[in-house]
Short mmCIF file of C-alpha atoms in Angstrom, two decimals:
data_model
loop_
_atom_site.label_atom_id
_atom_site.label_comp_id
_atom_site.label_asym_id
_atom_site.label_seq_id
_atom_site.Cartn_x
_atom_site.Cartn_y
_atom_site.Cartn_z
CA GLU I 166 -7.38 -113.41 88.21
CA ALA I 167 -10.20 -113.32 90.60
CA LEU I 168 -8.56 -110.22 92.98
CA THR I 169 -8.20 -108.36 89.86
CA LYS I 170 -10.00 -105.11 89.25
CA GLY I 171 -13.64 -106.01 87.01
CA SER I 172 -12.83 -109.14 87.22
CA TRP I 173 -15.38 -112.04 88.85
CA GLU I 174 -15.18 -113.06 92.45
CA PHE I 175 -16.66 -116.32 93.42
CA ASN I 176 -17.09 -118.10 96.52
CA ALA I 177 -18.42 -121.67 97.25
CA ALA I 178 -18.90 -123.59 100.38
CA THR I 179 -19.97 -126.72 101.57
CA ARG I 180 -20.63 -128.76 105.25
CA LEU I 181 -21.43 -132.10 104.99
CA TYR I 182 -22.59 -134.27 108.02
CA THR I 183 -21.23 -137.80 107.79
CA SER I 184 -22.40 -139.48 111.16
CA GLY I 185 -24.64 -139.41 114.39
CA ASP I 186 -28.29 -138.17 113.88
CA TRP I 187 -27.32 -135.54 111.48
CA ALA I 188 -25.68 -137.98 108.56
CA GLY I 189 -26.97 -137.21 105.24
CA ASN I 190 -27.71 -133.51 106.17
CA PHE I 191 -26.01 -130.66 104.19
CA ASN I 192 -25.47 -127.16 103.30
CA LEU I 193 -24.16 -125.98 99.87
CA THR I 194 -23.84 -122.46 98.93
CA GLY I 195 -22.08 -120.26 96.00
CA THR I 196 -21.73 -116.58 94.87
CA LEU I 197 -20.78 -114.69 91.84
CA LYS I 198 -19.99 -111.04 92.27
CA LYS I 199 -18.62 -108.47 89.64
CA LYS I 200 -17.30 -105.06 90.76
CA PHE I 201 -17.97 -101.82 88.23
CA GLY I 202 -16.12 -98.57 88.18
CA ASP I 203 -14.36 -97.06 90.99
CA HIS I 204 -16.76 -96.59 93.42
CA GLY I 205 -17.73 -100.27 94.51
CA THR I 206 -21.08 -100.86 92.45
CA SER I 207 -21.34 -104.61 92.36
CA LEU I 208 -23.75 -106.95 90.87
CA GLN I 209 -24.13 -110.67 92.78
CA ALA I 210 -25.84 -113.66 92.06
CA GLY I 211 -25.96 -116.92 94.12
CA PHE I 212 -28.12 -120.07 95.21
CA SER I 213 -28.16 -122.11 98.44
CA GLN I 214 -29.14 -125.57 98.77
CA GLN I 215 -30.11 -127.30 102.67
CA LEU I 216 -30.97 -130.70 103.38
CA GLY I 217 -32.16 -130.80 107.39
CA THR I 218 -33.25 -133.15 110.12
CA ALA I 219 -36.04 -131.48 112.13
CA PRO I 220 -35.02 -130.57 115.06
CA TYR I 221 -34.63 -132.40 118.60
CA SER I 222 -37.31 -130.14 120.31
CA LEU I 223 -40.13 -131.04 117.31
CA THR I 224 -39.31 -134.59 117.16
CA ASN I 225 -39.49 -135.68 121.27
CA TYR I 226 -41.40 -134.42 124.12
CA LYS I 227 -41.02 -135.64 127.31
CA ASN I 228 -42.41 -134.47 130.94
CA MET I 229 -43.67 -136.95 134.15
CA PHE I 230 -46.64 -137.91 132.29
CA ALA I 231 -46.10 -138.36 128.58
CA TYR I 232 -43.28 -139.13 126.10
CA LYS I 233 -44.06 -138.41 122.55
CA THR I 234 -42.05 -138.78 119.64
CA TRP I 235 -42.39 -137.42 115.63
CA SER I 236 -40.44 -138.97 112.48
CA PHE I 237 -40.46 -136.49 109.80
CA ASP I 238 -38.65 -136.46 106.60
CA LYS I 239 -35.97 -134.13 106.15
CA GLU I 240 -36.63 -130.56 105.32
CA SER I 241 -35.10 -128.61 102.36
CA ILE I 242 -34.90 -124.87 101.16
CA THR I 243 -33.33 -123.81 98.39
CA GLU I 244 -32.65 -120.03 97.62
CA VAL I 245 -31.80 -118.41 94.30
CA HIS I 246 -30.79 -114.70 95.14
CA GLY I 247 -29.67 -111.82 93.16
CA ASN I 248 -29.00 -107.82 94.09
CA ILE I 249 -27.10 -105.10 92.83
CA ASP I 250 -25.11 -102.83 95.24
CA LEU I 251 -24.79 -98.83 94.54
CA PRO I 252 -22.58 -97.59 97.57
CA ARG I 253 -22.15 -93.89 96.28
CA VAL I 254 -25.85 -93.50 96.78
CA LYS I 255 -26.15 -95.72 99.62
CA LEU I 256 -28.78 -97.86 98.03
CA SER I 257 -28.83 -101.33 97.57
CA ALA I 258 -32.02 -103.98 95.52
CA GLY I 259 -32.43 -107.23 95.17
CA ALA I 260 -34.82 -110.29 94.93
CA ARG I 261 -34.62 -113.66 96.03
CA VAL I 262 -36.85 -116.93 96.19
CA TYR I 263 -36.97 -119.59 98.64
CA THR I 264 -38.30 -123.02 97.47
CA ILE I 265 -39.07 -125.28 100.77
CA ALA I 266 -39.91 -128.95 100.54
CA ASN I 267 -41.28 -131.11 103.61
CA PHE I 268 -41.68 -127.64 105.87
CA ILE I 269 -41.55 -128.35 109.44
CA TYR I 270 -43.89 -126.43 111.82
CA LEU I 271 -46.04 -126.27 114.74
CA ALA I 272 -50.00 -126.89 113.62
CA ASP I 273 -52.58 -124.68 115.28
CA ASN I 274 -53.43 -127.70 118.31
CA GLY I 275 -49.49 -127.11 119.07
CA GLN I 276 -48.31 -130.53 117.93
CA PRO I 277 -45.23 -130.97 115.23
CA SER I 278 -46.45 -131.66 111.69
CA GLN I 279 -44.84 -131.41 108.26
CA TYR I 280 -46.52 -129.90 104.98
CA THR I 281 -45.00 -131.95 102.17
CA ILE I 282 -45.81 -130.16 99.33
CA PRO I 283 -42.95 -127.76 97.93
CA PHE I 284 -43.82 -124.02 98.13
CA THR I 285 -42.19 -120.97 97.15
CA VAL I 286 -41.43 -117.39 98.85
CA PRO I 287 -40.58 -114.97 96.38
CA GLN I 288 -38.83 -111.68 97.90
CA ALA I 289 -38.21 -108.41 96.04
CA TRP I 290 -36.34 -106.04 98.54
CA LEU I 291 -34.55 -102.62 98.43
CA ARG I 292 -32.44 -101.10 101.07
CA LYS I 293 -31.34 -97.44 101.64
CA VAL I 294 -29.12 -95.75 104.16
CA PHE I 295 -29.35 -92.16 104.79
CA LYS I 296 -26.38 -90.32 106.89
CA LEU I 297 -26.77 -87.03 108.93
CA GLY I 298 -23.42 -86.18 110.50
CA GLY I 299 -22.49 -89.59 112.77
CA PHE I 300 -26.40 -90.42 112.63
CA TYR I 301 -27.22 -93.55 110.27
CA LEU I 302 -30.87 -94.31 109.48
CA ASP I 303 -30.58 -98.00 107.76
CA ASN I 304 -33.76 -98.77 106.17
CA GLU I 305 -35.18 -101.90 104.04
CA LEU I 306 -38.54 -102.69 102.79
CA VAL I 307 -39.56 -106.53 101.56
CA TYR I 308 -42.05 -107.35 99.59
CA GLN I 309 -42.81 -111.06 99.63
CA VAL I 310 -45.28 -113.50 99.01
CA THR I 311 -45.77 -117.12 99.53
CA SER I 312 -47.69 -119.81 96.81
CA GLY I 313 -50.38 -122.23 97.30
CA ASN I 314 -51.96 -122.95 100.80
CA ALA I 315 -48.84 -123.51 102.83
CA PRO I 316 -48.94 -123.38 106.58
CA ILE I 317 -46.36 -120.21 106.91
CA ASN I 318 -47.49 -116.45 107.45
CA VAL I 319 -45.38 -114.18 106.06
CA PRO I 320 -46.60 -110.47 105.78
CA LEU I 321 -46.77 -108.62 102.37
CA VAL I 322 -44.76 -105.79 103.03
CA MET I 323 -42.07 -105.95 105.72
CA GLY I 324 -39.61 -103.05 106.82
CA ARG I 325 -36.78 -103.36 109.20
CA HIS I 326 -35.10 -99.39 110.37
CA GLN I 327 -32.12 -98.98 112.53
CA LEU I 328 -30.66 -96.02 113.89
CA SER I 329 -27.11 -95.57 115.04
CA TYR I 330 -25.05 -93.35 115.71
CA GLU I 331 -21.30 -93.58 114.69
CA HIS I 332 -18.06 -91.90 115.86
CA GLY I 333 -14.34 -92.89 115.43
CA ILE I 334 -12.08 -93.45 118.98
CA PHE I 335 -8.15 -94.08 118.83
CA LYS I 336 -7.65 -91.86 116.53
CA ASN I 337 -10.07 -93.27 114.01
CA ALA I 338 -8.85 -97.13 114.54
CA LEU I 339 -12.20 -98.41 116.18
CA ILE I 340 -15.83 -96.92 115.32
#
């Protein structure tokens, strides 16, 4: 049923760690998507939940003169997102919200630290692709803010711009 025209597509995946240093960590994702019309217009919504142990590089430091270890609670990152894709006009737009708890970072003194107060990073984005002959200009703008006094630096407005050239070879079997 999910593959018939006009029906909802769904996707879910999980990764669970049951042994070793990463025991108890997991990643859970899910999305719903529906296409409208013959031009590929689609609406998508989804979520992701990740619980992870601090990386080894932030919990252990060793050289000839010092050996230091740090212990942190598991970091949690939750993402909820939604977007619309309009391929006929090569335009996409969407929003996502990250909720981060037990954020692990490098403090001003260069030592690993953990911010235990949960905070959010909401984002709204717009993507437009321009095509002229075989040249493509792919533009994306993101507006984002952070809540509270979280020790994370994100720019208010961020842009990604990519210029490329595409041409088919081997009778257009490869681009």
